[in-house]
mmCIF file of C-alpha atoms in Angstrom:
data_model
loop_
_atom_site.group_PDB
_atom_site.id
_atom_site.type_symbol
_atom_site.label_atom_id
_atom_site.label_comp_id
_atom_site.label_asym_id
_atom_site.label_seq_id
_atom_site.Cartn_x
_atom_site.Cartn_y
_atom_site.Cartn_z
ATOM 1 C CA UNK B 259 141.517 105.146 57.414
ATOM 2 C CA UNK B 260 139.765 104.863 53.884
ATOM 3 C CA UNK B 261 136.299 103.903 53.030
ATOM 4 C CA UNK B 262 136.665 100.769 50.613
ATOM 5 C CA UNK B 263 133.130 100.289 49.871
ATOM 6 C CA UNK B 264 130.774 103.317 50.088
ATOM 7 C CA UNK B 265 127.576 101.494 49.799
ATOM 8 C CA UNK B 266 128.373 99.162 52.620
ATOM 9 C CA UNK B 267 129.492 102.359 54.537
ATOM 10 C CA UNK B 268 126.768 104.570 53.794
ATOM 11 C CA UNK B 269 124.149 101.133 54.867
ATOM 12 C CA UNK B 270 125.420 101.041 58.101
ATOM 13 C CA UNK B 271 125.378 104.909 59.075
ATOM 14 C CA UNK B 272 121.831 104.212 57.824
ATOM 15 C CA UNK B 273 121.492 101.026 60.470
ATOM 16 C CA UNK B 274 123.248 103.384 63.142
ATOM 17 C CA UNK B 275 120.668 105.947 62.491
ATOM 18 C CA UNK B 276 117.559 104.655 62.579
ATOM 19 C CA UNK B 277 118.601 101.964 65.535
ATOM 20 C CA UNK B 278 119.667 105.230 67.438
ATOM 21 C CA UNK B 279 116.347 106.877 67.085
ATOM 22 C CA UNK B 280 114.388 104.374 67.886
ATOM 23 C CA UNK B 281 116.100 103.249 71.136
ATOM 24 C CA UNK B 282 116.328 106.656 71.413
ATOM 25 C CA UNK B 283 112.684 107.117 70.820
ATOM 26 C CA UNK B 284 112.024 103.986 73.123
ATOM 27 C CA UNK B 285 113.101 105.794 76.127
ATOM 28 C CA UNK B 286 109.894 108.337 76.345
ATOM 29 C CA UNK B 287 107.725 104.859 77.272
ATOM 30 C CA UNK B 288 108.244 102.899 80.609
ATOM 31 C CA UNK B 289 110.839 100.413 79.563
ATOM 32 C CA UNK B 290 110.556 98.340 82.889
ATOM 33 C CA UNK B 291 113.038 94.969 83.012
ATOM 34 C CA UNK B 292 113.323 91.500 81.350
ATOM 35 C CA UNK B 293 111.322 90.371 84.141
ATOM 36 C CA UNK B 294 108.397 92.897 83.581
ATOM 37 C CA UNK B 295 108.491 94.316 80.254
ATOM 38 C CA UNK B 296 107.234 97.886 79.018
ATOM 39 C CA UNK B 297 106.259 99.393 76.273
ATOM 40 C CA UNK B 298 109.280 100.723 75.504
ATOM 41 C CA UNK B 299 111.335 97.812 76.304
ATOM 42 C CA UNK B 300 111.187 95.801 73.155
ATOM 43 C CA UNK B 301 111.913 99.035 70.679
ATOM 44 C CA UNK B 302 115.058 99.649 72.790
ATOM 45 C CA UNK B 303 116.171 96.469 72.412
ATOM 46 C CA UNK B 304 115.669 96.149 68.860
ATOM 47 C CA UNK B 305 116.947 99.244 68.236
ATOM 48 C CA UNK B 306 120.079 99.598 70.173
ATOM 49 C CA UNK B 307 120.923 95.965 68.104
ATOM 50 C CA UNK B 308 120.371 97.426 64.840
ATOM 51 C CA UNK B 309 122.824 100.339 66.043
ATOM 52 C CA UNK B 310 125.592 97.667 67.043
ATOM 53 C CA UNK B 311 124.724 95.562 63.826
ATOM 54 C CA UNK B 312 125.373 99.455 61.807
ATOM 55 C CA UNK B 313 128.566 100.082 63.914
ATOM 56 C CA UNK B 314 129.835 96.455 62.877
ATOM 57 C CA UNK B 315 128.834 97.326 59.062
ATOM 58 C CA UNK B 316 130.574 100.659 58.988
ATOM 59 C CA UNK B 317 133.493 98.555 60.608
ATOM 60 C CA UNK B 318 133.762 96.587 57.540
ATOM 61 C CA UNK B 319 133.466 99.383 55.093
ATOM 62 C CA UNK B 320 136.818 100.144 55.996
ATOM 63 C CA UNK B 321 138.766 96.581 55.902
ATOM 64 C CA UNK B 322 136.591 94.574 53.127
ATOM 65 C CA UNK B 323 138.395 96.041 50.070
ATOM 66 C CA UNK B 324 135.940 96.210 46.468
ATOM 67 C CA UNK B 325 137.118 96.261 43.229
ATOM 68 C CA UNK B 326 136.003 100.089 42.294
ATOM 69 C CA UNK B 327 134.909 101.072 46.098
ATOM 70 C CA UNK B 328 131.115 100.506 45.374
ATOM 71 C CA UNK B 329 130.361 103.961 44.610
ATOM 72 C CA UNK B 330 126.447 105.483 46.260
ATOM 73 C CA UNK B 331 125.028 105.667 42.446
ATOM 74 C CA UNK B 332 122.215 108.088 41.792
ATOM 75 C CA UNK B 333 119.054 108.787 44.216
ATOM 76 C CA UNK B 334 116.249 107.086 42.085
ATOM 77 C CA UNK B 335 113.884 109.971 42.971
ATOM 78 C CA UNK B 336 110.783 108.620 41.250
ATOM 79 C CA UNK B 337 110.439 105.590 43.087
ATOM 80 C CA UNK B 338 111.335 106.806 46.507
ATOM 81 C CA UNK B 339 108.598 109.609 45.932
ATOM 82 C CA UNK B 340 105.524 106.698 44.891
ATOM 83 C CA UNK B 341 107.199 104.557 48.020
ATOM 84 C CA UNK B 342 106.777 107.265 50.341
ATOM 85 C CA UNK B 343 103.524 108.932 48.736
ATOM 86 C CA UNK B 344 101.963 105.312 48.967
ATOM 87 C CA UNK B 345 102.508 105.490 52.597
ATOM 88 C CA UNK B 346 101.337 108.419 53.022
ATOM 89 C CA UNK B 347 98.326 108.082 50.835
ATOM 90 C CA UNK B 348 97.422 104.857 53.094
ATOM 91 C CA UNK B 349 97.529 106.655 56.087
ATOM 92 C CA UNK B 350 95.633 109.581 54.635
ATOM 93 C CA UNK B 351 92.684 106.918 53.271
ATOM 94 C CA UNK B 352 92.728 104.910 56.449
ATOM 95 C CA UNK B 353 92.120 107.900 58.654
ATOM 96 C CA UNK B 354 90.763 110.529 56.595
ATOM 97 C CA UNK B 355 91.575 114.185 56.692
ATOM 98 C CA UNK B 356 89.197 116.275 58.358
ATOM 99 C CA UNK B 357 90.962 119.171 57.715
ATOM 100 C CA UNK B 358 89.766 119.045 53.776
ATOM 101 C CA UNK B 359 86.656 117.406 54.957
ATOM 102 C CA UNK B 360 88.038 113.569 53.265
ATOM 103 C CA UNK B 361 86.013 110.748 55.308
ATOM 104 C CA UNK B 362 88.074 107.617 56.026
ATOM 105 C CA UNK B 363 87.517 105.103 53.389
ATOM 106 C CA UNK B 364 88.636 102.301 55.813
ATOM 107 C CA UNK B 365 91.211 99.202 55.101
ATOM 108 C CA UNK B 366 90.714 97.615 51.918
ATOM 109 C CA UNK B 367 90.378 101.308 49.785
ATOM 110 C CA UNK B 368 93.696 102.432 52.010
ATOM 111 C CA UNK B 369 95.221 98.879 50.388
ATOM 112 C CA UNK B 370 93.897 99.321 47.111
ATOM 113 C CA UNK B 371 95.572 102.576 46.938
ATOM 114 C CA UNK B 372 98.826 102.011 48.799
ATOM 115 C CA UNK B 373 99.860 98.607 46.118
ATOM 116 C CA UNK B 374 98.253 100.335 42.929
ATOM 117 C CA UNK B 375 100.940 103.515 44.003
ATOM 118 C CA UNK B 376 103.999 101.853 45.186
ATOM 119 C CA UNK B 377 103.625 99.302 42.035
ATOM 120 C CA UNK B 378 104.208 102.469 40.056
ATOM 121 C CA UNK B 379 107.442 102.617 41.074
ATOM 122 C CA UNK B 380 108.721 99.857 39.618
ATOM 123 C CA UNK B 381 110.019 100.096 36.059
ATOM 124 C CA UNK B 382 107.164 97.127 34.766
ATOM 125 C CA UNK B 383 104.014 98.147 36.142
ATOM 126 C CA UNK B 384 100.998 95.891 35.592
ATOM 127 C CA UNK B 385 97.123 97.409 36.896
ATOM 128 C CA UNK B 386 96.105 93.665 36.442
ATOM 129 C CA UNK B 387 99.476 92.389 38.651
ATOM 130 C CA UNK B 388 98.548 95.113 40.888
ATOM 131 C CA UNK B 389 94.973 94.849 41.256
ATOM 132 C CA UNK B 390 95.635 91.298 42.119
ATOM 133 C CA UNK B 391 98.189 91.628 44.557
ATOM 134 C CA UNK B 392 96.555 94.003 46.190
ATOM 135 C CA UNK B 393 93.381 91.640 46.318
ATOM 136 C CA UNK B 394 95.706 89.094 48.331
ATOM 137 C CA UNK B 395 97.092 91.423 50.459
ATOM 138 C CA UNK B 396 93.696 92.976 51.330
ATOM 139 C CA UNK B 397 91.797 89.409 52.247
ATOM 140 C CA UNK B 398 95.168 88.732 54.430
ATOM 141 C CA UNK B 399 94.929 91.577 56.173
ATOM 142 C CA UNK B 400 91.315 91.359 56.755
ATOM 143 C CA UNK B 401 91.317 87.994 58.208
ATOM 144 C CA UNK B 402 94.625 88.562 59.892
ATOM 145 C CA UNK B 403 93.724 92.140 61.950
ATOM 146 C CA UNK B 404 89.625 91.604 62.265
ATOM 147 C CA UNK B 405 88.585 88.439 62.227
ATOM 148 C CA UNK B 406 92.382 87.081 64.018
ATOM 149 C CA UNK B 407 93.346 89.845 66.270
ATOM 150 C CA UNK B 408 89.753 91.564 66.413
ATOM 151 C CA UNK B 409 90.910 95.009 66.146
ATOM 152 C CA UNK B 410 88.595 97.561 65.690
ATOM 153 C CA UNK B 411 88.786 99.962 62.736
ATOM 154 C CA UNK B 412 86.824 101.029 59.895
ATOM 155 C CA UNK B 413 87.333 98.419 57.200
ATOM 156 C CA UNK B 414 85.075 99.567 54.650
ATOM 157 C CA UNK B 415 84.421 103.394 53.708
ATOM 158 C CA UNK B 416 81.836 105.422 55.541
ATOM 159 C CA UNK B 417 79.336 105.851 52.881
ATOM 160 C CA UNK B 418 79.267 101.957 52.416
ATOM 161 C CA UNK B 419 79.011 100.566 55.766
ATOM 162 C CA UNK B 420 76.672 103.464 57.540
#
């Protein structure tokens, strides 16, 4: 057998993957039955069909024939390292970091910081664009996980709220 389009190929060993590891993952919670759902149930679901849907991609790496194959270009290192330090970063801002003594600075500095960052990864970035996506996102998530679903975190940073 020959690979006839890389891309596709390499997408659904990447589907495969992560659907294993989560179902995989899944299995450390109660997963109870359809009738009486645990914890776990839902991520096993999810992720064994996002296995199957990788298994059916690879499957048609191999009999969908491309022009020049699709070759995997280049790993565009500078975005995927603002992408994943913006994640980071919000988790870091959200939580704090006792270790080095950082205080959490709550949800809307975490936001701030997690668009302004990942923005930077794109090849046209705009502080103004940013600023005011980040604006939207941080009202919608406001109204959408405290004053909707009434979770309880830290929304602004310690020194501003007490």
């Amino acid at each position: 057998m020959q690979i006839k389009s890389q891309k596709t190929f390499f997408s659904g060993v990447m589907f495969t993957c992560v659907g294993a590891a989560f179902a995989l993952g899944a299995t450390n919670y109660n997963v109870g039955g359809a009738a009486r759902m645990g914890p776990g149930y839902f991520p096993l679901i999810i992720g064994t069909l996002l296995a199957v849907l990788g298994l059916v991609v690879i499957s048609s790496a191999f009999t969908v024939k491309t022009a020049d194959g699709e070759p995997v270009g280049k790993i565009a290192w500078k975005p995927l390292g603002f992408i994943i330090g913006a994640n980071l970063l919000f988790g870091v801002l959200l939580a704090g970091l006792r270790s080095i003594g950082l205080p959490a600075m709550g949800l809307i500095a975490a936001i701030y910081a997690l668009v302004v960052v990942a923005c930077m990864a794109g090849a046209n970035f705009s502080m103004k664009l940013s600023l005011i996506l980040a604006t939207v996102l941080a009202i919608g998530s406001y109204l959408t996980f405290i004053v909707g679903l009434k979770l309880q975190f830290q929304v602004w940073p310690t020194f501003i709220s007490g």
